[in-house]
PDB file of C-alpha atoms (C1' of nucleotides) in Angstrom:
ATOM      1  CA  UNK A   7      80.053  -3.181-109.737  1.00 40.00           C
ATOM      2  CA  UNK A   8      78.037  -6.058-108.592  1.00 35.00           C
ATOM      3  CA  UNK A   9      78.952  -9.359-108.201  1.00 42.00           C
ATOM      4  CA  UNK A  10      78.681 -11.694-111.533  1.00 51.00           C
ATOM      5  CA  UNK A  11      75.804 -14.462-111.001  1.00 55.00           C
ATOM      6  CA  UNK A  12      77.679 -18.073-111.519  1.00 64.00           C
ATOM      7  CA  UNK A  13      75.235 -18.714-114.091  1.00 71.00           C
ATOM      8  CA  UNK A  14      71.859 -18.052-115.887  1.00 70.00           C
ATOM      9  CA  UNK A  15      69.668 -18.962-113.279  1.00 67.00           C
ATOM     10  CA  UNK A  16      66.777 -18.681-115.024  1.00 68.00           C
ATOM     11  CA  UNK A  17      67.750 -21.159-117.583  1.00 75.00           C
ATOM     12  CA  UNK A  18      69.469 -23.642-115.534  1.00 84.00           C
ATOM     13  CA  UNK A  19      67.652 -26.559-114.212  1.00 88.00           C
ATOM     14  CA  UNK A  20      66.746 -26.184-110.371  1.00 88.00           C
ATOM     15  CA  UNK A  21      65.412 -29.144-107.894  1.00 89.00           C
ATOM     16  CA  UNK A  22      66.261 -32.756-107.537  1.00 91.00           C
ATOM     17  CA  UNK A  23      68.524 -34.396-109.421  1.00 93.00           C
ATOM     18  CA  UNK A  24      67.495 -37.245-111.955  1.00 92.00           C
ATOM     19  CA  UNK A  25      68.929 -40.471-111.827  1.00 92.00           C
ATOM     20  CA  UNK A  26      70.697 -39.704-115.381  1.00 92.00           C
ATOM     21  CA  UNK A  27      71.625 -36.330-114.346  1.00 93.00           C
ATOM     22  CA  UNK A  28      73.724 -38.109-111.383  1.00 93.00           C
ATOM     23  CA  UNK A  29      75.090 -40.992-113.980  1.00 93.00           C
ATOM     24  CA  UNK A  30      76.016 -38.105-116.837  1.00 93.00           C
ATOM     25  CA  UNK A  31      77.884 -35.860-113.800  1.00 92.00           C
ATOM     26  CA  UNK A  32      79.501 -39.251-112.161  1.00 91.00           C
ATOM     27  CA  UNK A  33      80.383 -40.998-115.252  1.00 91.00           C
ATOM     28  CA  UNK A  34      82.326 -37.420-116.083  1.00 89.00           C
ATOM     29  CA  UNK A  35      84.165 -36.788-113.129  1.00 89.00           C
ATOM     30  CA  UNK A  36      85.081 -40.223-112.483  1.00 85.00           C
ATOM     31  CA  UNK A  37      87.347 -40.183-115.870  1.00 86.00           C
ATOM     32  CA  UNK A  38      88.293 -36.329-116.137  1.00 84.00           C
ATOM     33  CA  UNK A  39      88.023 -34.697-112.612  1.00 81.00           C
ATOM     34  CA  UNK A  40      86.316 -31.840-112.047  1.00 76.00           C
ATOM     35  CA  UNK A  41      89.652 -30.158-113.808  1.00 70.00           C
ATOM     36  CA  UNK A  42      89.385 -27.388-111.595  1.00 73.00           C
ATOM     37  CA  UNK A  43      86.417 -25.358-113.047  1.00 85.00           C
ATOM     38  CA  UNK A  44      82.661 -26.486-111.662  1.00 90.00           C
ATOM     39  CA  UNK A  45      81.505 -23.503-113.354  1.00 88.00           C
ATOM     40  CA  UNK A  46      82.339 -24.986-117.571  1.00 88.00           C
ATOM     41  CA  UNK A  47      81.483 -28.369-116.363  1.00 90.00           C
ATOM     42  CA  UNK A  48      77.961 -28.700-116.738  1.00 90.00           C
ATOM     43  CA  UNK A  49      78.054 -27.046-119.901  1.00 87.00           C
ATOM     44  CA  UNK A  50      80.843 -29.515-121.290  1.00 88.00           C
ATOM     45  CA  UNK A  51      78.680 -32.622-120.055  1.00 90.00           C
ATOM     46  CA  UNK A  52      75.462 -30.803-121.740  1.00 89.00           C
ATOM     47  CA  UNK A  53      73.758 -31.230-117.812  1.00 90.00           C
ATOM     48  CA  UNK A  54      71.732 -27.871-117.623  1.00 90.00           C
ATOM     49  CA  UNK A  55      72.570 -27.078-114.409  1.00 92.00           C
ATOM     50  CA  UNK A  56      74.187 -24.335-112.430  1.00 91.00           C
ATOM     51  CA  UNK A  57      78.404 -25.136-111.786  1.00 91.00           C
ATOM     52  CA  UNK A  58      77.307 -25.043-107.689  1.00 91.00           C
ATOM     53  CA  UNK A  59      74.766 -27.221-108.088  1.00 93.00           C
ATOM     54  CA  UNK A  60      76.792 -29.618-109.325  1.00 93.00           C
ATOM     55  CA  UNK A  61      79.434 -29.499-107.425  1.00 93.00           C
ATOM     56  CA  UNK A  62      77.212 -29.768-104.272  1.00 93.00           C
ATOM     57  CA  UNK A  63      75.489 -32.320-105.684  1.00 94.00           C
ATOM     58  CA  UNK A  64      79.110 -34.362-106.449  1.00 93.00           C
ATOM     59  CA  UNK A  65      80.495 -33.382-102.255  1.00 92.00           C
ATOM     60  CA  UNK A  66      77.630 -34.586-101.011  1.00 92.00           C
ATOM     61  CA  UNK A  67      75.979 -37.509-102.659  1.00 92.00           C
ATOM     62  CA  UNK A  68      78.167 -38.536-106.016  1.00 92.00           C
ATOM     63  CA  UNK A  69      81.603 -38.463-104.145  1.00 89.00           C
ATOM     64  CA  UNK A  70      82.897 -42.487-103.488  1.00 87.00           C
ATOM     65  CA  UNK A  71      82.864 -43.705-100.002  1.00 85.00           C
ATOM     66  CA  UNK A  72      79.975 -41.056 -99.212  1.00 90.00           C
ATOM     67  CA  UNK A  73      78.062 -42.571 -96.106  1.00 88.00           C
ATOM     68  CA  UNK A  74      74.180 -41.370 -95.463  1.00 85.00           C
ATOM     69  CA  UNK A  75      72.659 -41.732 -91.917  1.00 83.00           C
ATOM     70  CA  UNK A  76      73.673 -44.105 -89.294  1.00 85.00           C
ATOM     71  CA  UNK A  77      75.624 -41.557 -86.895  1.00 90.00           C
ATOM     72  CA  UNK A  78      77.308 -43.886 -84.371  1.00 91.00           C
ATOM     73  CA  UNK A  79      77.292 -42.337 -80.516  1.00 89.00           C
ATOM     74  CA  UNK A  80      81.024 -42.376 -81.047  1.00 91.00           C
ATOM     75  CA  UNK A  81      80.477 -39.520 -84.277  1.00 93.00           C
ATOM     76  CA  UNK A  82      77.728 -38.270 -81.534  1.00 91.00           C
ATOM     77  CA  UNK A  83      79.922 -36.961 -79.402  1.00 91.00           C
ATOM     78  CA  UNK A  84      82.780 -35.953 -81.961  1.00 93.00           C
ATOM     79  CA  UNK A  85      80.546 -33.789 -83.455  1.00 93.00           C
ATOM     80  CA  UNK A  86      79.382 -32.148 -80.152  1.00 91.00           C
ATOM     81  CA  UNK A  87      83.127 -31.855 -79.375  1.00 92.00           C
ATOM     82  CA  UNK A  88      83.849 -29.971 -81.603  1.00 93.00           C
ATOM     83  CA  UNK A  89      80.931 -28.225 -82.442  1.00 92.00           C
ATOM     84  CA  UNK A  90      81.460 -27.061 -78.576  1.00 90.00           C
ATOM     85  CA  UNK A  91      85.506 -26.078 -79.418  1.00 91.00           C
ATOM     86  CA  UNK A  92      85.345 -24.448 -82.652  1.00 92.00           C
ATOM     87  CA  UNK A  93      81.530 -23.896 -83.327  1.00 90.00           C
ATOM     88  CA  UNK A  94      80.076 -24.253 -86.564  1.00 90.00           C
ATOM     89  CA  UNK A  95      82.672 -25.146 -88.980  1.00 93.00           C
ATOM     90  CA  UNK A  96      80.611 -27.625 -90.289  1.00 94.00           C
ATOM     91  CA  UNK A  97      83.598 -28.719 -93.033  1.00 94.00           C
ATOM     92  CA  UNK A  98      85.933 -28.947 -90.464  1.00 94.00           C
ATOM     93  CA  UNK A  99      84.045 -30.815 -88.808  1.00 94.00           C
ATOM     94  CA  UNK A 100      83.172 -33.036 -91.221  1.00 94.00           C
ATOM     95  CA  UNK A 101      86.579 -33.467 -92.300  1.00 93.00           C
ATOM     96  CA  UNK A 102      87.277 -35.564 -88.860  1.00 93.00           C
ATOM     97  CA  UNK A 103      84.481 -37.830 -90.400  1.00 92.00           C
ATOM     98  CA  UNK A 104      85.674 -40.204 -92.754  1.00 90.00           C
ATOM     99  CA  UNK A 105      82.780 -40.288 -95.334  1.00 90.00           C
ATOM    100  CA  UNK A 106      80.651 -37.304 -94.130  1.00 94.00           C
ATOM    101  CA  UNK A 107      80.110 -34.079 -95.739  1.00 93.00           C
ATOM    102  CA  UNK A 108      79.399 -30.791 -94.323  1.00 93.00           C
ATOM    103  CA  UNK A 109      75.842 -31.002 -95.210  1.00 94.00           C
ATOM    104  CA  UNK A 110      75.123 -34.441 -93.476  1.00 94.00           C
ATOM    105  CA  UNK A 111      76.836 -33.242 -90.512  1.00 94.00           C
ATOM    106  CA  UNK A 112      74.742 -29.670 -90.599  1.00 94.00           C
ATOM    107  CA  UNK A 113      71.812 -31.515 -90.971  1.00 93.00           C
ATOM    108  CA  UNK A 114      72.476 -33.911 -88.515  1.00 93.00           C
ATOM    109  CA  UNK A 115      73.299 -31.157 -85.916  1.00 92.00           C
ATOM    110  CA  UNK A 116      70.159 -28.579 -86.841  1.00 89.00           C
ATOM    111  CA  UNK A 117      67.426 -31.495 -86.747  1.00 88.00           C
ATOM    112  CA  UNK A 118      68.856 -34.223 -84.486  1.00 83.00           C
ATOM    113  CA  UNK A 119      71.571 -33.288 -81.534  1.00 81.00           C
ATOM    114  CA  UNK A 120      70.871 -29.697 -81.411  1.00 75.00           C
ATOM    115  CA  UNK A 121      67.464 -30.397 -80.375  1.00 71.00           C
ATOM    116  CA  UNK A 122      68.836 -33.377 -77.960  1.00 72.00           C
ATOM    117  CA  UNK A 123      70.963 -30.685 -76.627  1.00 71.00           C
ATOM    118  CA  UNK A 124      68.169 -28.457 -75.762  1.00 66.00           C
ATOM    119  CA  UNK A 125      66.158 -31.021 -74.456  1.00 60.00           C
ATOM    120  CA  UNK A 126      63.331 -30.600 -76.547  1.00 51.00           C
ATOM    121  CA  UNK A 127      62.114 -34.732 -78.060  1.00 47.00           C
ATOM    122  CA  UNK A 128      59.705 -35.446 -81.382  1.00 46.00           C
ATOM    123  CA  UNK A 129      56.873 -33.218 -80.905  1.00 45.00           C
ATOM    124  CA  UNK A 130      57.492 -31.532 -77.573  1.00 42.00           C
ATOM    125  CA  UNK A 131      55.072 -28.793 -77.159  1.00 38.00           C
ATOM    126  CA  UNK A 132      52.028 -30.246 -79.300  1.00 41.00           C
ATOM    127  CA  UNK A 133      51.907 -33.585 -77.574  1.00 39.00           C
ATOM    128  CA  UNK A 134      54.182 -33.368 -74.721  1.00 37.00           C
ATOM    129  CA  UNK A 135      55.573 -36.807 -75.115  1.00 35.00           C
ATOM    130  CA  UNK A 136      57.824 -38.114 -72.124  1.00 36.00           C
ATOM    131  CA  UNK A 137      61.257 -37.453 -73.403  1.00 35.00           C
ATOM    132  CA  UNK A 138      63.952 -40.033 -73.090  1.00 35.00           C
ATOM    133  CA  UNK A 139      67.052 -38.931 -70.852  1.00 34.00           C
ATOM    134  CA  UNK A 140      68.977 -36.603 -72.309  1.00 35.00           C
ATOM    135  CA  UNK A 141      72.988 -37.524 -72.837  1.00 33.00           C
ATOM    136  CA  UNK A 142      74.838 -35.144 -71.132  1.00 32.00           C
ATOM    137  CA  UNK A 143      77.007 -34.298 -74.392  1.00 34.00           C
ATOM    138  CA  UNK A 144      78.281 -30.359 -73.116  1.00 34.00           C
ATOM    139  CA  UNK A 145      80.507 -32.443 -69.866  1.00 31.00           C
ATOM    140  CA  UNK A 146      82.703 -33.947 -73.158  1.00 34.00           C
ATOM    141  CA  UNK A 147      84.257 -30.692 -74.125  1.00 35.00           C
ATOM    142  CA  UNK A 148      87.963 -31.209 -74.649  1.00 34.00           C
ATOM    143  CA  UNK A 149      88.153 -27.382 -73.330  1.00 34.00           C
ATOM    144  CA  UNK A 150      86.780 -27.926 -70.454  1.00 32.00           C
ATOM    145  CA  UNK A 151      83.294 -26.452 -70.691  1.00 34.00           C
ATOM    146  CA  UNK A 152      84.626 -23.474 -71.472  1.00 35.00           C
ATOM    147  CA  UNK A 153      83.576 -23.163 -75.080  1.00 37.00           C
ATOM    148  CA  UNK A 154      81.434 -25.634 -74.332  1.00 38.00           C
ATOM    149  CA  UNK A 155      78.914 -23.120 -72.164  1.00 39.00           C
ATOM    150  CA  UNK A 156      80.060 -20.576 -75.024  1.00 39.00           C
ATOM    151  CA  UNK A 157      78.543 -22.526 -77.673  1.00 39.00           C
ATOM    152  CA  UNK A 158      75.599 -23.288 -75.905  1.00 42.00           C
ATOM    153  CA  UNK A 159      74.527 -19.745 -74.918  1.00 41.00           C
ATOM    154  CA  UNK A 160      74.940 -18.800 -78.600  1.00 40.00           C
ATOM    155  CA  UNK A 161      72.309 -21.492 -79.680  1.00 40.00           C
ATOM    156  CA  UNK A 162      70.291 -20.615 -77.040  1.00 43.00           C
ATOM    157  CA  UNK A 163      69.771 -16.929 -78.015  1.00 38.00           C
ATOM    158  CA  UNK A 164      69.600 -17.689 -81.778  1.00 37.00           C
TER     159      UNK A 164
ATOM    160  C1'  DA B   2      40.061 -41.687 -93.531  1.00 76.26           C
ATOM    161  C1'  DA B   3      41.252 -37.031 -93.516  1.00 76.26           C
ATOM    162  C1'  DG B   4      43.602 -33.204 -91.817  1.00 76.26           C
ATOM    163  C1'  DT B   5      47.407 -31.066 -89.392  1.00 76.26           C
ATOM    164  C1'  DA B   6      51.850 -30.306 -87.451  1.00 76.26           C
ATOM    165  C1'  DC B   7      56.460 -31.808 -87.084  1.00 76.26           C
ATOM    166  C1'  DG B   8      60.962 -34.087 -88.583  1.00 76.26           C
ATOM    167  C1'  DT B   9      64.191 -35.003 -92.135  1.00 76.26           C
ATOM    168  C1'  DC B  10      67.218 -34.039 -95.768  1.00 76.26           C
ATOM    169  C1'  DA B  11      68.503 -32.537-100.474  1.00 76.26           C
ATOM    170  C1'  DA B  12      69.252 -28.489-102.586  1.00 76.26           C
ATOM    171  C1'  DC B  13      69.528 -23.464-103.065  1.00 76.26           C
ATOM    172  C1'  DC B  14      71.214 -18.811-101.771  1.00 76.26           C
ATOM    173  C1'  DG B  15      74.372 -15.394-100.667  1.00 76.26           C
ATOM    174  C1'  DC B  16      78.702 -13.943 -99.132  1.00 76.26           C
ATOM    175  C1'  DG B  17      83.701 -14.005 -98.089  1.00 76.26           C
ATOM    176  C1'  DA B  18      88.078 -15.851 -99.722  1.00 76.26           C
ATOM    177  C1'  DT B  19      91.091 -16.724-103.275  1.00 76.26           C
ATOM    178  C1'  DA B  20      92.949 -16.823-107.954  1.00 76.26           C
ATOM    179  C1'  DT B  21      93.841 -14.635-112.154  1.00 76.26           C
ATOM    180  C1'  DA B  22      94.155 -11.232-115.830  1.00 76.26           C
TER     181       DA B  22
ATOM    182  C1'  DT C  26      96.130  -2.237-107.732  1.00 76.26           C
ATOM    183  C1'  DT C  27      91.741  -3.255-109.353  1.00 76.26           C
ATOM    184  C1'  DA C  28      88.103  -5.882-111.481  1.00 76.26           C
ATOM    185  C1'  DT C  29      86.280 -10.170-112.449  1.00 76.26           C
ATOM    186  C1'  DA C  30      85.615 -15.210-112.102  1.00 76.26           C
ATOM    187  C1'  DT C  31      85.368 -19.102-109.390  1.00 76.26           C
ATOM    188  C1'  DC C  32      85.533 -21.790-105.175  1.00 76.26           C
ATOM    189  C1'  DG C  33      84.022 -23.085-100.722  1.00 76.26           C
ATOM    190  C1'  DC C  34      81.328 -22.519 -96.855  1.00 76.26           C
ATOM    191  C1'  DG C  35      77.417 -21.778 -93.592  1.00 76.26           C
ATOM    192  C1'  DG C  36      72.623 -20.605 -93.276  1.00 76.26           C
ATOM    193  C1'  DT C  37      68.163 -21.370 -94.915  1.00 76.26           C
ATOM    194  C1'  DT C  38      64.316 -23.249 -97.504  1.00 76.26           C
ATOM    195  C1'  DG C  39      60.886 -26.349 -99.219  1.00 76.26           C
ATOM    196  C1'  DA C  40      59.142 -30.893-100.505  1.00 76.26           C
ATOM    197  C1'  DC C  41      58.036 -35.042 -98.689  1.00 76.26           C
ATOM    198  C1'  DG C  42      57.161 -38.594 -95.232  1.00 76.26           C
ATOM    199  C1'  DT C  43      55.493 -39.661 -90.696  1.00 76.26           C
ATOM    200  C1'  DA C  44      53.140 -39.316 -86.298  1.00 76.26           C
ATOM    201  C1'  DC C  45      49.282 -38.011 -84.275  1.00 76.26           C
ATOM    202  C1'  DT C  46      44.429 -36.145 -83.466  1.00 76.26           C
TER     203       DT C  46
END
DNA sequence: AAGTACGTCAACCGCGATATA
DNA sequence: TTATATCGCGGTTGACGTACT
């Protein structure tokens, strides 16, 4: 018995969202709630979309007090904290971030401090730039480098 | 100016966990 | 207890913009 898709995927909408898409799902949720069930909600709203979709798309960009970009070094080094003491639980992690979601904080790991970590800059091996000095972020484990090291070998053989 | 490779980020996919009938 | 529906999460992808040759 295999597992139920969460919807017609190949009648629901896929892609970016619309600027009246967002308004229809925010307008919604702001006066009913999500009332517990993602997957009826698009449906009731008449947004052709899959439940998932929308949801992600309400976390991570609808939700109120949402903040894009603009890591501080103080969130910097949180994340690497923790990322070094519990690895990547991306929504517990987040969840120390007032006004980040998961996926801003994935993001920001995978393309930004990851790579700082491994001391690779923009365009390392195609133009070789001189990188800037890298922060020594692993020495801030709360663990004591334990995990820290861990974590690090882990990346490094992925 | 055109072409190419890389960086960023929104969104999708698939799976495990949990709830419910 | 089992089957099914839904939620929530982490990993991955792909479009687009930018830096560079």
């Amino acid at each position: 018995m295999g597992r139920a898709p969460c919807c017609d995927k190949a009648s629901v909408k896929k892609g970016p969202w619309a600027a009246e898409e967002d308004a229809v799902l925010r307008a919604y949720v702001a006066e009913h709630g999500t009332a517990g069930n993602w997957i009826a909600l698009p449906r009731k709203i008449g947004l052709n979309r899959c439940g998932k979709s929308c949801r992600l798309r309400w976390l991570n960009y609808l939700r109120p007090n949402i903040r894009h970009g603009g890591f501080t070094g103080e969130e910097d080094r949180l994340i690497c904290s923790l990322y070094a003491s519990i690895g990547s639980r991306w929504s517990t992690i987040a969840a120390q971030l007032p006004g980040r979601t998961d996926n801003d904080v994935k993001n920001y790991w995978n393309t930004k401090l990851k790579r700082r970590l491994l001391g690779g800059g923009r365009r390392p091996i195609r133009y070789a730039l001189p990188l800037p000095q890298q922060p020594r972020l692993l020495l801030m484990s709360p663990t004591g480098g334990g995990a820290a090291s861990t974590a690090l070998e882990r990346m490094q053989l992925s």
